[in-house]
Amino acid sequence: MLIQCSPDNRIGIVMENGARKITINSPFGITNKQPKKISEFIGDFFFVRLSSLGDNFMGRIEKLMVSNNIIFIHDDVTDSMFLYDMEGNLITRIKGKGKGPNEYAKIVDFTVDWDRNRIVILDNITRKIILYDFNGHVIGNKKLHLFSDRITYLGNDKYAFYNDYNSAATDNYLLRITDLSQKGVLSFFPWSDEKYLRHKVSKWQYVWDSNNTEMNLVPFYDNNLYGVTKDSVYARYFFDFGRHNLPEDMVLESFRVEPNYVHTIQPIYETDSILAFGYTISGRRQLVFYNKNNGNQLFARETSWLNEPTVTRMFYANDILACYDNYFVAWETPVSVSDFVKYYPDEFGKNERQMLMDDPKYKELANVQVNDNPILVFYKLKSF
């Protein structure tokens, strides 16, 4: 078969060799039922209460990024962007929904260009990209030539455009790397209509630290975790779930019929020493922490945790939204915080109950109101 490409478009080579194998012998976490103390694993942590500053309330955090000491949040309910400093003070809110040239029909995705200090919003409904500065002012817009469902900034003016098997894209590649002019495209992961019938869902996650971003991609039916840079795609990790690996001939509609296969490997985030990843098996979401230094694994949701007079019991097994400066970032609703403050102390005797209620972090949570914005939790793991 001959594949013809214009001079401005090239087919990239995916480097498969060199991936680090991670074997999960028991995806259900059955061998990890021994009781443990959360205090043995959680190190430093702090909360960020997100100010509403008037009527700036959000409904649901669709996506969160942290860069340049700014927290960027896309709220799916109001379809707007919130920018906060690290103290939770609202910097600005972007409400650009409309039909004008610098307005969006929907925020499908966003990314942060940390080199030029700008927010890049993807709207594939009106086929455009809108640029904002960190004060929420419009810089301009670009026409979206490469239909995409996701976008991320890779550095040096390069972006990754990801098409989630959407037939609106005519180039039949899942991943394309280019600049905002969308010329000189480097394309990866071709797909056909036949594969589309089975490959309806894929995973797209971001790994952030304090200075830059590395994009990770795990295609469906492929347990390789690929790193994506401004000019290459390479296998970083391979997840081996043994007999629970998803067969190539398995279709999505049969997941409920055949529940013992691992699928939907997300979220995926990592610090310098810990890789955190989630997946679904038997209709349940798992969250695993993998120590990159010694290979040890910690199943956060399947371990029997001992009750301790500490607030970490509340957030530890939540899905992770981001990484920042070796902290994992999770979130809690104000309702769940209020319930925790109200009921959790009753699980202890008098002395431990008082110890919990005297904890400054517990007192901080006790001030949360049920109509507040979500509370972010930044935490580090100890070595295990």
Tab-separated table of C-alpha atoms in Angstrom:
chain	number	residue	atom	x	y	z
A	1	MET	CA	0.000	0.000	0.000
A	2	LEU	CA	1.342	3.420	-0.932
A	3	ILE	CA	0.746	6.392	1.326
A	4	GLN	CA	1.129	9.785	-0.289
A	5	CYS	CA	1.811	12.842	1.825
A	6	SER	CA	2.186	16.470	0.898
A	7	PRO	CA	5.621	18.055	1.559
A	8	ASP	CA	4.151	19.760	4.651
A	9	ASN	CA	2.836	16.543	6.186
A	10	ARG	CA	4.940	13.651	7.430
A	11	ILE	CA	4.182	10.320	9.077
A	12	GLY	CA	5.958	9.985	12.403
A	13	ILE	CA	7.599	6.795	13.638
A	14	VAL	CA	6.459	5.549	17.042
A	15	MET	CA	9.390	4.179	19.047
A	16	GLU	CA	8.144	1.010	20.762
A	17	ASN	CA	11.396	-0.219	22.336
A	18	GLY	CA	12.655	0.715	25.765
A	19	ALA	CA	9.346	0.796	27.649
A	20	ARG	CA	9.520	-0.050	31.348
A	21	LYS	CA	7.229	-2.984	32.130
A	22	ILE	CA	4.858	-2.676	35.083
A	23	THR	CA	3.237	-5.999	36.006
A	24	ILE	CA	-0.039	-5.892	37.929
A	25	ASN	CA	-0.548	-9.443	39.182
A	26	SER	CA	-3.864	-8.707	40.865
A	27	PRO	CA	-5.741	-5.819	39.191
A	28	PHE	CA	-8.517	-6.223	41.779
A	29	GLY	CA	-6.076	-5.462	44.583
A	30	ILE	CA	-7.125	-8.628	46.439
A	31	THR	CA	-3.616	-9.226	47.757
A	32	ASN	CA	-3.532	-5.735	49.236
A	33	LYS	CA	-6.255	-6.104	51.860
A	34	GLN	CA	-3.990	-5.869	54.886
A	35	PRO	CA	-4.869	-2.869	57.083
A	36	LYS	CA	-2.526	0.083	56.748
A	37	LYS	CA	-2.237	3.564	58.171
A	38	ILE	CA	-2.545	6.452	55.749
A	39	SER	CA	-0.020	8.374	57.826
A	40	GLU	CA	2.595	5.833	56.684
A	41	PHE	CA	2.202	7.024	53.093
A	42	ILE	CA	1.015	10.637	53.058
A	43	GLY	CA	3.708	13.247	53.575
A	44	ASP	CA	3.248	16.978	53.236
A	45	PHE	CA	-0.178	18.221	52.119
A	46	PHE	CA	-2.188	21.425	52.017
A	47	PHE	CA	-5.609	22.657	50.925
A	48	VAL	CA	-6.532	25.416	48.497
A	49	ARG	CA	-10.012	26.824	49.002
A	50	LEU	CA	-11.164	28.352	45.720
A	51	SER	CA	-12.748	31.755	46.234
A	52	SER	CA	-16.065	32.514	44.545
A	53	LEU	CA	-15.553	36.310	44.842
A	54	GLY	CA	-19.165	37.320	44.357
A	55	ASP	CA	-21.083	34.935	42.123
A	56	ASN	CA	-18.136	33.102	40.546
A	57	PHE	CA	-19.294	29.627	41.493
A	58	MET	CA	-18.277	26.542	39.558
A	59	GLY	CA	-20.193	23.315	39.077
A	60	ARG	CA	-17.759	20.555	38.097
A	61	ILE	CA	-14.028	20.567	37.431
A	62	GLU	CA	-13.593	19.120	33.964
A	63	LYS	CA	-9.864	19.796	33.742
A	64	LEU	CA	-7.212	21.397	35.928
A	65	MET	CA	-3.659	22.515	35.211
A	66	VAL	CA	-1.081	24.299	37.342
A	67	SER	CA	1.646	26.382	35.713
A	68	ASN	CA	3.593	29.521	36.636
A	69	ASN	CA	2.018	29.342	40.134
A	70	ILE	CA	-1.432	29.750	38.587
A	71	ILE	CA	-4.271	27.221	38.829
A	72	PHE	CA	-6.247	26.906	35.575
A	73	ILE	CA	-9.670	25.241	35.791
A	74	HIS	CA	-12.266	24.467	33.137
A	75	ASP	CA	-15.705	24.249	34.733
A	76	ASP	CA	-17.887	22.047	32.552
A	77	VAL	CA	-21.191	23.235	34.032
A	78	THR	CA	-20.715	26.957	33.347
A	79	ASP	CA	-18.371	26.269	30.395
A	80	SER	CA	-15.934	28.891	31.606
A	81	MET	CA	-12.318	29.147	32.761
A	82	PHE	CA	-11.272	30.081	36.294
A	83	LEU	CA	-7.752	31.271	37.119
A	84	TYR	CA	-6.558	31.252	40.746
A	85	ASP	CA	-3.327	31.963	42.545
A	86	MET	CA	-1.906	29.310	44.875
A	87	GLU	CA	-3.769	30.850	47.821
A	88	GLY	CA	-7.122	30.263	46.110
A	89	ASN	CA	-7.722	33.917	45.221
A	90	LEU	CA	-9.595	34.392	41.958
A	91	ILE	CA	-7.411	36.111	39.342
A	92	THR	CA	-9.959	36.171	36.553
A	93	ARG	CA	-12.751	34.226	34.936
A	94	ILE	CA	-13.117	33.702	31.188
A	95	LYS	CA	-16.728	33.677	30.021
A	96	GLY	CA	-16.359	33.946	26.267
A	97	LYS	CA	-19.289	31.885	25.080
A	98	GLY	CA	-21.013	33.330	22.026
A	99	LYS	CA	-21.009	33.572	18.241
A	100	GLY	CA	-18.405	36.298	17.760
A	101	PRO	CA	-14.966	35.756	16.168
A	102	ASN	CA	-13.225	35.679	19.560
A	103	GLU	CA	-15.971	33.709	21.318
A	104	TYR	CA	-16.453	29.970	21.663
A	105	ALA	CA	-19.470	27.696	21.288
A	106	LYS	CA	-17.940	25.266	23.793
A	107	ILE	CA	-14.607	24.761	25.519
A	108	VAL	CA	-13.785	21.289	24.244
A	109	ASP	CA	-10.284	21.424	25.729
A	110	PHE	CA	-7.615	23.901	26.761
A	111	THR	CA	-3.882	24.007	27.310
A	112	VAL	CA	-1.374	26.493	28.722
A	113	ASP	CA	1.485	27.961	26.699
A	114	TRP	CA	3.893	28.649	29.550
A	115	ASP	CA	6.493	30.147	27.177
A	116	ARG	CA	4.230	32.978	26.028
A	117	ASN	CA	1.968	33.094	29.111
A	118	ARG	CA	-1.266	32.424	27.289
A	119	ILE	CA	-4.261	30.114	27.498
A	120	VAL	CA	-5.190	28.194	24.353
A	121	ILE	CA	-8.852	27.157	24.113
A	122	LEU	CA	-9.965	24.528	21.599
A	123	ASP	CA	-13.484	24.803	20.139
A	124	ASN	CA	-14.031	22.132	17.490
A	125	ILE	CA	-17.687	23.071	17.060
A	126	THR	CA	-16.900	26.408	15.414
A	127	ARG	CA	-13.496	25.039	14.306
A	128	LYS	CA	-11.266	27.596	15.975
A	129	ILE	CA	-8.605	28.138	18.610
A	130	ILE	CA	-8.906	31.194	20.863
A	131	LEU	CA	-5.934	32.686	22.709
A	132	TYR	CA	-6.160	34.541	26.041
A	133	ASP	CA	-3.547	36.098	28.286
A	134	PHE	CA	-3.376	35.271	31.994
A	135	ASN	CA	-5.575	38.271	32.795
A	136	GLY	CA	-8.398	36.816	30.723
A	137	HIS	CA	-8.017	39.219	27.794
A	138	VAL	CA	-8.443	37.898	24.255
A	139	ILE	CA	-5.247	37.874	22.201
A	140	GLY	CA	-6.782	36.519	19.000
A	141	ASN	CA	-7.977	33.351	17.300
A	142	LYS	CA	-6.817	30.759	14.786
A	143	LYS	CA	-8.836	28.602	12.424
A	144	LEU	CA	-8.826	24.914	13.395
A	145	HIS	CA	-7.764	23.057	10.244
A	146	LEU	CA	-6.973	19.764	12.006
A	147	PHE	CA	-10.185	18.563	13.607
A	148	SER	CA	-9.280	17.584	17.166
A	149	ASP	CA	-10.862	16.682	20.472
A	150	ARG	CA	-7.803	17.478	22.607
A	151	ILE	CA	-4.874	19.856	22.526
A	152	THR	CA	-1.747	20.245	24.645
A	153	TYR	CA	1.265	22.514	24.450
A	154	LEU	CA	4.594	20.694	24.076
A	155	GLY	CA	7.023	23.615	24.183
A	156	ASN	CA	8.880	25.587	21.498
A	157	ASP	CA	5.563	26.634	19.880
A	158	LYS	CA	4.609	22.997	19.185
A	159	TYR	CA	1.213	21.506	20.039
A	160	ALA	CA	-0.259	18.018	20.071
A	161	PHE	CA	-3.669	17.777	18.401
A	162	TYR	CA	-5.533	14.588	19.263
A	163	ASN	CA	-8.540	13.234	17.382
A	164	ASP	CA	-10.523	10.706	19.399
A	165	TYR	CA	-11.558	8.534	16.427
A	166	ASN	CA	-13.863	11.317	15.268
A	167	SER	CA	-14.992	10.929	11.658
A	168	ALA	CA	-14.997	14.729	11.286
A	169	ALA	CA	-11.216	14.454	10.863
A	170	THR	CA	-10.276	13.632	7.293
A	171	ASP	CA	-6.627	12.680	7.776
A	172	ASN	CA	-7.332	9.450	9.734
A	173	TYR	CA	-4.563	9.967	12.276
A	174	LEU	CA	-5.147	10.071	15.995
A	175	LEU	CA	-2.231	12.320	16.907
A	176	ARG	CA	-0.671	15.253	15.058
A	177	ILE	CA	2.173	17.513	16.182
A	178	THR	CA	2.484	20.989	14.698
A	179	ASP	CA	2.340	24.688	15.563
A	180	LEU	CA	-0.816	26.819	15.580
A	181	SER	CA	-0.513	27.447	11.836
A	182	GLN	CA	-1.097	23.672	11.506
A	183	LYS	CA	1.414	23.447	8.671
A	184	GLY	CA	4.305	21.022	8.670
A	185	VAL	CA	2.258	18.348	10.454
A	186	LEU	CA	3.874	15.250	11.959
A	187	SER	CA	1.211	12.501	12.209
A	188	PHE	CA	1.066	9.369	14.390
A	189	PHE	CA	-1.280	6.410	14.990
A	190	PRO	CA	-3.252	5.892	11.751
A	191	TRP	CA	-6.705	4.369	12.051
A	192	SER	CA	-9.281	2.898	9.689
A	193	ASP	CA	-13.075	2.730	9.689
A	194	GLU	CA	-12.823	-0.957	10.585
A	195	LYS	CA	-10.836	-0.172	13.720
A	196	TYR	CA	-13.186	2.685	14.541
A	197	LEU	CA	-15.982	0.194	15.217
A	198	ARG	CA	-13.974	-1.077	18.214
A	199	HIS	CA	-11.698	1.833	19.123
A	200	LYS	CA	-14.346	4.274	20.263
A	201	VAL	CA	-12.645	5.437	23.428
A	202	SER	CA	-9.037	6.289	24.141
A	203	LYS	CA	-7.183	7.899	26.998
A	204	TRP	CA	-5.512	11.246	27.060
A	205	GLN	CA	-3.814	12.545	30.176
A	206	TYR	CA	-1.241	15.150	31.107
A	207	VAL	CA	1.742	14.998	33.430
A	208	TRP	CA	2.809	18.328	34.885
A	209	ASP	CA	5.572	19.523	37.125
A	210	SER	CA	6.465	23.018	38.236
A	211	ASN	CA	8.168	24.136	35.035
A	212	ASN	CA	6.945	22.183	32.041
A	213	THR	CA	4.578	19.515	30.758
A	214	GLU	CA	4.944	16.071	29.280
A	215	MET	CA	1.982	14.619	27.469
A	216	ASN	CA	1.177	10.940	27.940
A	217	LEU	CA	-1.118	8.895	25.713
A	218	VAL	CA	-2.505	5.368	26.178
A	219	PRO	CA	-4.452	4.259	23.064
A	220	PHE	CA	-7.238	1.752	23.520
A	221	TYR	CA	-6.262	-1.939	23.159
A	222	ASP	CA	-2.658	-0.886	23.702
A	223	ASN	CA	-1.209	-0.962	27.215
A	224	ASN	CA	1.795	1.117	26.220
A	225	LEU	CA	1.986	4.534	27.802
A	226	TYR	CA	3.533	6.797	25.170
A	227	GLY	CA	5.406	9.976	25.901
A	228	VAL	CA	4.842	12.754	23.369
A	229	THR	CA	7.392	15.493	22.734
A	230	LYS	CA	7.551	18.290	20.175
A	231	ASP	CA	8.934	15.914	17.531
A	232	SER	CA	8.570	12.310	18.711
A	233	VAL	CA	6.377	9.639	20.291
A	234	TYR	CA	7.990	6.886	22.332
A	235	ALA	CA	6.851	4.097	24.660
A	236	ARG	CA	7.621	4.932	28.306
A	237	TYR	CA	5.784	2.207	30.234
A	238	PHE	CA	3.955	-1.014	29.423
A	239	PHE	CA	1.170	-2.132	31.765
A	240	ASP	CA	0.822	-5.921	31.931
A	241	PHE	CA	-2.358	-7.156	33.633
A	242	GLY	CA	-1.781	-10.784	32.611
A	243	ARG	CA	-4.992	-12.642	31.783
A	244	HIS	CA	-6.906	-9.431	32.482
A	245	ASN	CA	-5.370	-7.614	29.487
A	246	LEU	CA	-8.070	-6.435	27.087
A	247	PRO	CA	-8.270	-8.795	24.053
A	248	GLU	CA	-7.983	-7.250	20.602
A	249	ASP	CA	-11.381	-8.640	19.551
A	250	MET	CA	-13.247	-7.277	22.586
A	251	VAL	CA	-15.789	-4.571	21.758
A	252	LEU	CA	-16.840	-1.815	24.120
A	253	GLU	CA	-20.463	-2.939	24.344
A	254	SER	CA	-19.402	-6.219	25.947
A	255	PHE	CA	-17.549	-4.707	28.905
A	256	ARG	CA	-20.503	-5.442	31.179
A	257	VAL	CA	-20.726	-8.983	29.869
A	258	GLU	CA	-16.999	-9.640	30.253
A	259	PRO	CA	-16.113	-7.523	33.290
A	260	ASN	CA	-12.748	-9.079	34.137
A	261	TYR	CA	-10.675	-7.130	31.629
A	262	VAL	CA	-8.794	-3.933	32.383
A	263	HIS	CA	-9.690	-0.921	30.268
A	264	THR	CA	-9.781	2.895	30.342
A	265	ILE	CA	-6.330	3.400	31.835
A	266	GLN	CA	-6.649	6.885	33.281
A	267	PRO	CA	-5.792	9.155	34.984
A	268	ILE	CA	-2.013	8.960	34.623
A	269	TYR	CA	0.187	11.382	36.552
A	270	GLU	CA	3.649	11.147	38.015
A	271	THR	CA	6.062	12.868	40.323
A	272	ASP	CA	9.818	12.324	40.350
A	273	SER	CA	9.453	9.008	42.191
A	274	ILE	CA	5.781	7.940	41.980
A	275	LEU	CA	3.615	7.005	38.986
A	276	ALA	CA	-0.123	7.161	39.741
A	277	PHE	CA	-2.548	5.522	37.342
A	278	GLY	CA	-6.165	4.453	37.354
A	279	TYR	CA	-8.124	1.882	35.381
A	280	THR	CA	-11.489	0.147	35.282
A	281	ILE	CA	-12.102	-3.548	35.926
A	282	SER	CA	-15.378	-5.277	36.728
A	283	GLY	CA	-17.120	-1.909	36.668
A	284	ARG	CA	-14.916	-0.486	39.427
A	285	ARG	CA	-12.340	2.279	39.250
A	286	GLN	CA	-8.939	1.442	40.713
A	287	LEU	CA	-6.150	3.825	41.682
A	288	VAL	CA	-2.594	2.499	41.954
A	289	PHE	CA	0.592	4.226	43.086
A	290	TYR	CA	3.779	2.731	41.634
A	291	ASN	CA	7.154	3.476	43.218
A	292	LYS	CA	9.539	3.993	40.294
A	293	ASN	CA	12.586	3.447	42.503
A	294	ASN	CA	11.758	-0.011	43.877
A	295	GLY	CA	8.718	-1.254	41.914
A	296	ASN	CA	6.402	-1.408	44.957
A	297	GLN	CA	2.687	-0.900	44.330
A	298	LEU	CA	-0.001	0.598	46.539
A	299	PHE	CA	-3.684	0.037	45.726
A	300	ALA	CA	-5.307	3.084	47.282
A	301	ARG	CA	-8.924	1.920	46.977
A	302	GLU	CA	-8.522	-1.783	47.730
A	303	THR	CA	-6.440	-1.481	50.884
A	304	SER	CA	-8.209	-1.681	54.236
A	305	TRP	CA	-7.280	1.617	55.869
A	306	LEU	CA	-7.259	1.917	59.625
A	307	ASN	CA	-9.223	4.839	60.992
A	308	GLU	CA	-6.830	7.516	62.168
A	309	PRO	CA	-7.537	10.957	63.586
A	310	THR	CA	-6.247	12.655	60.426
A	311	VAL	CA	-7.985	14.507	57.597
A	312	THR	CA	-6.024	12.584	54.944
A	313	ARG	CA	-8.589	9.784	55.314
A	314	MET	CA	-11.011	11.942	53.350
A	315	PHE	CA	-9.196	12.532	50.065
A	316	TYR	CA	-6.554	9.847	49.638
A	317	ALA	CA	-8.323	7.550	47.146
A	318	ASN	CA	-9.813	10.286	44.955
A	319	ASP	CA	-8.921	10.489	41.288
A	320	ILE	CA	-6.005	12.809	40.602
A	321	LEU	CA	-6.513	15.966	38.551
A	322	ALA	CA	-2.940	17.175	38.106
A	323	CYS	CA	0.615	17.187	39.404
A	324	TYR	CA	2.533	20.216	40.561
A	325	ASP	CA	6.031	20.417	42.029
A	326	ASN	CA	5.894	16.727	43.097
A	327	TYR	CA	2.432	17.145	44.647
A	328	PHE	CA	-0.563	15.173	43.429
A	329	VAL	CA	-3.680	17.329	43.142
A	330	ALA	CA	-7.142	15.990	44.012
A	331	TRP	CA	-10.380	17.766	44.867
A	332	GLU	CA	-13.310	17.502	47.241
A	333	THR	CA	-16.824	18.903	47.016
A	334	PRO	CA	-17.849	21.233	49.855
A	335	VAL	CA	-20.678	18.833	50.718
A	336	SER	CA	-18.294	15.895	51.240
A	337	VAL	CA	-16.010	18.120	53.331
A	338	SER	CA	-18.950	19.219	55.462
A	339	ASP	CA	-20.050	15.604	55.997
A	340	PHE	CA	-16.509	14.586	56.921
A	341	VAL	CA	-16.204	17.378	59.479
A	342	LYS	CA	-19.586	16.522	60.947
A	343	TYR	CA	-19.457	12.721	61.145
A	344	TYR	CA	-15.857	11.454	61.051
A	345	PRO	CA	-14.936	12.452	64.646
A	346	ASP	CA	-17.717	10.143	65.911
A	347	GLU	CA	-15.649	7.125	64.819
A	348	PHE	CA	-13.089	7.740	67.587
A	349	GLY	CA	-12.919	7.690	71.324
A	350	LYS	CA	-12.740	10.873	73.344
A	351	ASN	CA	-8.968	11.420	73.211
A	352	GLU	CA	-8.511	10.691	69.505
A	353	ARG	CA	-11.628	12.695	68.664
A	354	GLN	CA	-10.200	15.705	70.446
A	355	MET	CA	-6.839	15.173	68.724
A	356	LEU	CA	-8.562	15.295	65.335
A	357	MET	CA	-10.647	18.351	66.170
A	358	ASP	CA	-7.551	20.190	67.441
A	359	ASP	CA	-5.712	19.561	64.169
A	360	PRO	CA	-5.262	22.946	62.368
A	361	LYS	CA	-6.138	21.319	59.032
A	362	TYR	CA	-9.382	19.954	60.495
A	363	LYS	CA	-10.219	23.426	61.790
A	364	GLU	CA	-9.511	24.805	58.336
A	365	LEU	CA	-11.992	22.367	56.799
A	366	ALA	CA	-14.551	23.118	59.506
A	367	ASN	CA	-14.900	26.609	58.002
A	368	VAL	CA	-16.015	25.243	54.617
A	369	GLN	CA	-19.637	25.992	53.722
A	370	VAL	CA	-21.757	23.634	51.602
A	371	ASN	CA	-22.226	26.299	48.908
A	372	ASP	CA	-18.490	27.037	48.554
A	373	ASN	CA	-16.426	26.196	45.497
A	374	PRO	CA	-14.551	22.851	45.429
A	375	ILE	CA	-11.528	22.408	47.691
A	376	LEU	CA	-8.233	21.350	46.108
A	377	VAL	CA	-5.867	19.021	47.962
A	378	PHE	CA	-2.139	19.016	47.181
A	379	TYR	CA	-0.315	16.042	48.715
A	380	LYS	CA	2.987	14.201	48.496
A	381	LEU	CA	3.571	10.499	49.062
A	382	LYS	CA	6.324	9.119	51.227
A	383	SER	CA	8.480	6.321	49.877
A	384	PHE	CA	6.835	2.909	50.260
